[in-house]
């Protein structure tokens, strides 16, 4: 039980570091968070899914749901569906996966958390959108250019299609 506590404590410390980085940015201004577009929620999702993959199924799911209940109580059912979907569709990032992304015309991988992070969740995108550009302006390291082979080396995490 002690190792479980230490693990959760380490993950929550990473979340607080991300939160401090976002809030310290001079261009952050008045940030308004919404369900599905919340960097803190994404960090909690990463932590919860990492726990689930490492055998802490109940604890990982509960971590995600606790955050959702606190900040987005109307979306708890949506989050339960998201968890089930993610456990079914997550893919390891391999050379073959990257080749398939190139073939489908994707140009970027967008991470849900600041990298490097072994538990990052990536989704492929064709073009940079407002959220991607905002992350760049905030100083977050969340984009991977698929045209840059050096960025793809030692890339850790999981990928899914939104």
PDB file of C-alpha atoms in Angstrom:
ATOM      1  CA  UNK A   1       0.000   0.000   0.000  1.00  0.00           C
ATOM      2  CA  UNK A   2       2.919   2.315   0.707  1.00  0.00           C
ATOM      3  CA  UNK A   3       4.162   2.045  -2.899  1.00  0.00           C
ATOM      4  CA  UNK A   4       0.678   2.926  -4.182  1.00  0.00           C
ATOM      5  CA  UNK A   5       0.651   6.064  -2.031  1.00  0.00           C
ATOM      6  CA  UNK A   6       4.147   7.043  -3.219  1.00  0.00           C
ATOM      7  CA  UNK A   7       3.140   6.512  -6.845  1.00  0.00           C
ATOM      8  CA  UNK A   8      -0.007   8.634  -6.560  1.00  0.00           C
ATOM      9  CA  UNK A   9       1.929  11.307  -4.658  1.00  0.00           C
ATOM     10  CA  UNK A  10       4.549  11.507  -7.437  1.00  0.00           C
ATOM     11  CA  UNK A  11       1.877  11.830 -10.100  1.00  0.00           C
ATOM     12  CA  UNK A  12       0.016  14.549  -8.214  1.00  0.00           C
ATOM     13  CA  UNK A  13       3.295  16.464  -7.821  1.00  0.00           C
ATOM     14  CA  UNK A  14       3.659  16.409 -11.612  1.00  0.00           C
ATOM     15  CA  UNK A  15       0.153  17.790 -11.927  1.00  0.00           C
ATOM     16  CA  UNK A  16       0.949  20.655  -9.559  1.00  0.00           C
ATOM     17  CA  UNK A  17       4.119  21.447 -11.544  1.00  0.00           C
ATOM     18  CA  UNK A  18       2.108  21.643 -14.760  1.00  0.00           C
ATOM     19  CA  UNK A  19      -0.498  23.832 -13.075  1.00  0.00           C
ATOM     20  CA  UNK A  20       2.198  26.214 -11.812  1.00  0.00           C
ATOM     21  CA  UNK A  21       3.792  26.410 -15.263  1.00  0.00           C
ATOM     22  CA  UNK A  22       0.509  27.342 -16.926  1.00  0.00           C
ATOM     23  CA  UNK A  23      -0.517  29.876 -14.303  1.00  0.00           C
ATOM     24  CA  UNK A  24       2.931  31.513 -14.261  1.00  0.00           C
ATOM     25  CA  UNK A  25       2.830  32.252 -17.975  1.00  0.00           C
ATOM     26  CA  UNK A  26       2.469  35.995 -18.640  1.00  0.00           C
ATOM     27  CA  UNK A  27       0.046  35.337 -21.506  1.00  0.00           C
ATOM     28  CA  UNK A  28      -2.161  32.990 -19.517  1.00  0.00           C
ATOM     29  CA  UNK A  29      -4.479  35.807 -18.495  1.00  0.00           C
ATOM     30  CA  UNK A  30      -7.816  34.696 -17.146  1.00  0.00           C
ATOM     31  CA  UNK A  31      -7.958  31.013 -18.073  1.00  0.00           C
ATOM     32  CA  UNK A  32     -11.412  29.464 -18.364  1.00  0.00           C
ATOM     33  CA  UNK A  33     -11.518  25.685 -18.305  1.00  0.00           C
ATOM     34  CA  UNK A  34     -14.179  23.523 -19.932  1.00  0.00           C
ATOM     35  CA  UNK A  35     -14.735  19.787 -19.913  1.00  0.00           C
ATOM     36  CA  UNK A  36     -12.482  18.182 -22.515  1.00  0.00           C
ATOM     37  CA  UNK A  37     -10.346  21.342 -22.882  1.00  0.00           C
ATOM     38  CA  UNK A  38      -8.693  21.418 -19.492  1.00  0.00           C
ATOM     39  CA  UNK A  39      -4.949  20.765 -19.158  1.00  0.00           C
ATOM     40  CA  UNK A  40      -5.388  19.754 -15.530  1.00  0.00           C
ATOM     41  CA  UNK A  41      -8.051  17.255 -16.488  1.00  0.00           C
ATOM     42  CA  UNK A  42      -5.710  15.834 -19.129  1.00  0.00           C
ATOM     43  CA  UNK A  43      -2.942  15.396 -16.576  1.00  0.00           C
ATOM     44  CA  UNK A  44      -5.324  13.583 -14.222  1.00  0.00           C
ATOM     45  CA  UNK A  45      -6.459  11.395 -17.127  1.00  0.00           C
ATOM     46  CA  UNK A  46      -2.833  10.517 -17.900  1.00  0.00           C
ATOM     47  CA  UNK A  47      -2.143   9.641 -14.297  1.00  0.00           C
ATOM     48  CA  UNK A  48      -5.300   7.568 -13.976  1.00  0.00           C
ATOM     49  CA  UNK A  49      -4.686   5.630 -17.187  1.00  0.00           C
ATOM     50  CA  UNK A  50      -1.067   5.020 -16.167  1.00  0.00           C
ATOM     51  CA  UNK A  51      -2.290   3.580 -12.882  1.00  0.00           C
ATOM     52  CA  UNK A  52      -4.824   1.381 -14.690  1.00  0.00           C
ATOM     53  CA  UNK A  53      -2.172   0.073 -17.093  1.00  0.00           C
ATOM     54  CA  UNK A  54       0.041  -0.765 -14.120  1.00  0.00           C
ATOM     55  CA  UNK A  55      -2.650  -2.826 -12.402  1.00  0.00           C
ATOM     56  CA  UNK A  56      -4.243  -0.206 -10.145  1.00  0.00           C
ATOM     57  CA  UNK A  57      -7.577  -0.350 -11.991  1.00  0.00           C
ATOM     58  CA  UNK A  58      -9.870   0.868  -9.229  1.00  0.00           C
ATOM     59  CA  UNK A  59      -7.500   3.557  -7.974  1.00  0.00           C
ATOM     60  CA  UNK A  60      -6.798   4.917 -11.459  1.00  0.00           C
ATOM     61  CA  UNK A  61     -10.451   5.094 -12.435  1.00  0.00           C
ATOM     62  CA  UNK A  62     -11.322   6.687  -9.096  1.00  0.00           C
ATOM     63  CA  UNK A  63      -8.607   9.343  -9.506  1.00  0.00           C
ATOM     64  CA  UNK A  64     -10.081  10.376 -12.868  1.00  0.00           C
ATOM     65  CA  UNK A  65     -13.654  10.318 -11.597  1.00  0.00           C
ATOM     66  CA  UNK A  66     -12.846  12.295  -8.443  1.00  0.00           C
ATOM     67  CA  UNK A  67     -11.430  15.140 -10.536  1.00  0.00           C
ATOM     68  CA  UNK A  68     -14.450  15.036 -12.842  1.00  0.00           C
ATOM     69  CA  UNK A  69     -16.915  14.996  -9.931  1.00  0.00           C
ATOM     70  CA  UNK A  70     -15.188  18.005  -8.387  1.00  0.00           C
ATOM     71  CA  UNK A  71     -14.840  20.156 -11.520  1.00  0.00           C
ATOM     72  CA  UNK A  72     -17.378  18.813 -14.045  1.00  0.00           C
ATOM     73  CA  UNK A  73     -20.110  16.976 -12.101  1.00  0.00           C
ATOM     74  CA  UNK A  74     -22.470  17.003 -15.096  1.00  0.00           C
ATOM     75  CA  UNK A  75     -19.957  14.983 -17.153  1.00  0.00           C
ATOM     76  CA  UNK A  76     -19.246  11.985 -14.904  1.00  0.00           C
ATOM     77  CA  UNK A  77     -21.086   9.600 -17.250  1.00  0.00           C
ATOM     78  CA  UNK A  78     -19.134  10.988 -20.227  1.00  0.00           C
ATOM     79  CA  UNK A  79     -15.892  10.438 -18.343  1.00  0.00           C
ATOM     80  CA  UNK A  80     -16.802   6.823 -17.578  1.00  0.00           C
ATOM     81  CA  UNK A  81     -17.384   6.260 -21.296  1.00  0.00           C
ATOM     82  CA  UNK A  82     -14.077   7.995 -22.071  1.00  0.00           C
ATOM     83  CA  UNK A  83     -12.169   5.706 -19.678  1.00  0.00           C
ATOM     84  CA  UNK A  84     -13.651   2.558 -21.221  1.00  0.00           C
ATOM     85  CA  UNK A  85     -12.942   3.837 -24.744  1.00  0.00           C
ATOM     86  CA  UNK A  86      -9.354   4.777 -23.931  1.00  0.00           C
ATOM     87  CA  UNK A  87      -8.569   1.381 -22.476  1.00  0.00           C
ATOM     88  CA  UNK A  88      -9.806  -0.198 -25.709  1.00  0.00           C
ATOM     89  CA  UNK A  89      -8.226   2.152 -28.261  1.00  0.00           C
ATOM     90  CA  UNK A  90      -4.889   3.238 -26.810  1.00  0.00           C
ATOM     91  CA  UNK A  91      -1.958   2.328 -29.073  1.00  0.00           C
ATOM     92  CA  UNK A  92       1.724   2.198 -28.345  1.00  0.00           C
ATOM     93  CA  UNK A  93       3.759   4.618 -30.425  1.00  0.00           C
ATOM     94  CA  UNK A  94       5.827   2.473 -32.751  1.00  0.00           C
ATOM     95  CA  UNK A  95       7.621   3.074 -36.044  1.00  0.00           C
ATOM     96  CA  UNK A  96       4.757   1.343 -37.860  1.00  0.00           C
ATOM     97  CA  UNK A  97       2.221   3.594 -36.151  1.00  0.00           C
ATOM     98  CA  UNK A  98       4.233   6.692 -37.158  1.00  0.00           C
ATOM     99  CA  UNK A  99       4.452   5.407 -40.749  1.00  0.00           C
ATOM    100  CA  UNK A 100       0.670   4.954 -40.790  1.00  0.00           C
ATOM    101  CA  UNK A 101       0.184   8.517 -39.523  1.00  0.00           C
ATOM    102  CA  UNK A 102       2.403   9.826 -42.333  1.00  0.00           C
ATOM    103  CA  UNK A 103       0.421   7.809 -44.870  1.00  0.00           C
ATOM    104  CA  UNK A 104      -2.855   9.275 -43.565  1.00  0.00           C
ATOM    105  CA  UNK A 105      -1.498  12.824 -43.890  1.00  0.00           C
ATOM    106  CA  UNK A 106      -1.097  13.701 -40.210  1.00  0.00           C
ATOM    107  CA  UNK A 107       1.600  16.282 -39.512  1.00  0.00           C
ATOM    108  CA  UNK A 108       1.678  16.540 -35.699  1.00  0.00           C
ATOM    109  CA  UNK A 109       1.118  14.615 -32.514  1.00  0.00           C
ATOM    110  CA  UNK A 110      -0.494  16.684 -29.763  1.00  0.00           C
ATOM    111  CA  UNK A 111       0.243  15.541 -26.227  1.00  0.00           C
ATOM    112  CA  UNK A 112      -2.211  16.080 -23.438  1.00  0.00           C
ATOM    113  CA  UNK A 113       0.602  16.921 -20.994  1.00  0.00           C
ATOM    114  CA  UNK A 114       3.951  18.685 -20.973  1.00  0.00           C
ATOM    115  CA  UNK A 115       6.731  16.402 -22.198  1.00  0.00           C
ATOM    116  CA  UNK A 116       8.807  14.443 -21.504  1.00  0.00           C
ATOM    117  CA  UNK A 117       6.264  12.287 -19.745  1.00  0.00           C
ATOM    118  CA  UNK A 118       6.134   8.507 -19.957  1.00  0.00           C
ATOM    119  CA  UNK A 119       2.365   8.593 -19.508  1.00  0.00           C
ATOM    120  CA  UNK A 120       1.588  11.171 -22.185  1.00  0.00           C
ATOM    121  CA  UNK A 121      -1.461  10.609 -24.363  1.00  0.00           C
ATOM    122  CA  UNK A 122      -1.051  11.747 -27.952  1.00  0.00           C
ATOM    123  CA  UNK A 123      -3.586  12.316 -30.669  1.00  0.00           C
ATOM    124  CA  UNK A 124      -2.665  13.001 -34.287  1.00  0.00           C
ATOM    125  CA  UNK A 125      -3.612  16.302 -35.920  1.00  0.00           C
ATOM    126  CA  UNK A 126      -3.417  17.572 -39.481  1.00  0.00           C
ATOM    127  CA  UNK A 127      -2.979  21.288 -38.721  1.00  0.00           C
ATOM    128  CA  UNK A 128      -2.241  23.368 -35.659  1.00  0.00           C
ATOM    129  CA  UNK A 129      -5.460  24.745 -34.216  1.00  0.00           C
ATOM    130  CA  UNK A 130      -6.133  27.450 -31.636  1.00  0.00           C
ATOM    131  CA  UNK A 131      -5.562  25.101 -28.690  1.00  0.00           C
ATOM    132  CA  UNK A 132      -2.253  23.848 -30.126  1.00  0.00           C
ATOM    133  CA  UNK A 133      -1.011  27.372 -30.752  1.00  0.00           C
ATOM    134  CA  UNK A 134      -2.109  28.453 -27.281  1.00  0.00           C
ATOM    135  CA  UNK A 135      -0.063  25.623 -25.759  1.00  0.00           C
ATOM    136  CA  UNK A 136       2.983  26.818 -27.721  1.00  0.00           C
ATOM    137  CA  UNK A 137       2.462  30.419 -26.533  1.00  0.00           C
ATOM    138  CA  UNK A 138       2.126  29.215 -22.933  1.00  0.00           C
ATOM    139  CA  UNK A 139       5.526  27.566 -23.241  1.00  0.00           C
ATOM    140  CA  UNK A 140       4.199  24.014 -23.003  1.00  0.00           C
ATOM    141  CA  UNK A 141       6.084  21.247 -24.742  1.00  0.00           C
ATOM    142  CA  UNK A 142       3.071  19.354 -26.100  1.00  0.00           C
ATOM    143  CA  UNK A 143       3.642  19.137 -29.875  1.00  0.00           C
ATOM    144  CA  UNK A 144       5.653  16.592 -31.821  1.00  0.00           C
ATOM    145  CA  UNK A 145       6.377  17.380 -35.458  1.00  0.00           C
ATOM    146  CA  UNK A 146       6.085  14.125 -37.398  1.00  0.00           C
ATOM    147  CA  UNK A 147       8.487  15.532 -40.024  1.00  0.00           C
ATOM    148  CA  UNK A 148      11.284  15.794 -37.429  1.00  0.00           C
ATOM    149  CA  UNK A 149      12.789  12.314 -36.907  1.00  0.00           C
ATOM    150  CA  UNK A 150      14.777  13.474 -33.866  1.00  0.00           C
ATOM    151  CA  UNK A 151      11.526  14.341 -32.065  1.00  0.00           C
ATOM    152  CA  UNK A 152      10.212  10.823 -32.680  1.00  0.00           C
ATOM    153  CA  UNK A 153      13.206   9.051 -31.143  1.00  0.00           C
ATOM    154  CA  UNK A 154      12.525   7.763 -27.637  1.00  0.00           C
ATOM    155  CA  UNK A 155       8.968   9.113 -27.772  1.00  0.00           C
ATOM    156  CA  UNK A 156       7.100   7.532 -24.898  1.00  0.00           C
ATOM    157  CA  UNK A 157       3.399   7.427 -24.259  1.00  0.00           C
ATOM    158  CA  UNK A 158       0.234   6.246 -25.890  1.00  0.00           C
ATOM    159  CA  UNK A 159      -1.759   7.462 -28.872  1.00  0.00           C
ATOM    160  CA  UNK A 160      -5.440   7.593 -29.741  1.00  0.00           C
ATOM    161  CA  UNK A 161      -7.659   9.168 -32.336  1.00  0.00           C
ATOM    162  CA  UNK A 162     -10.009  11.814 -31.007  1.00  0.00           C
TER     163      UNK A 162
END
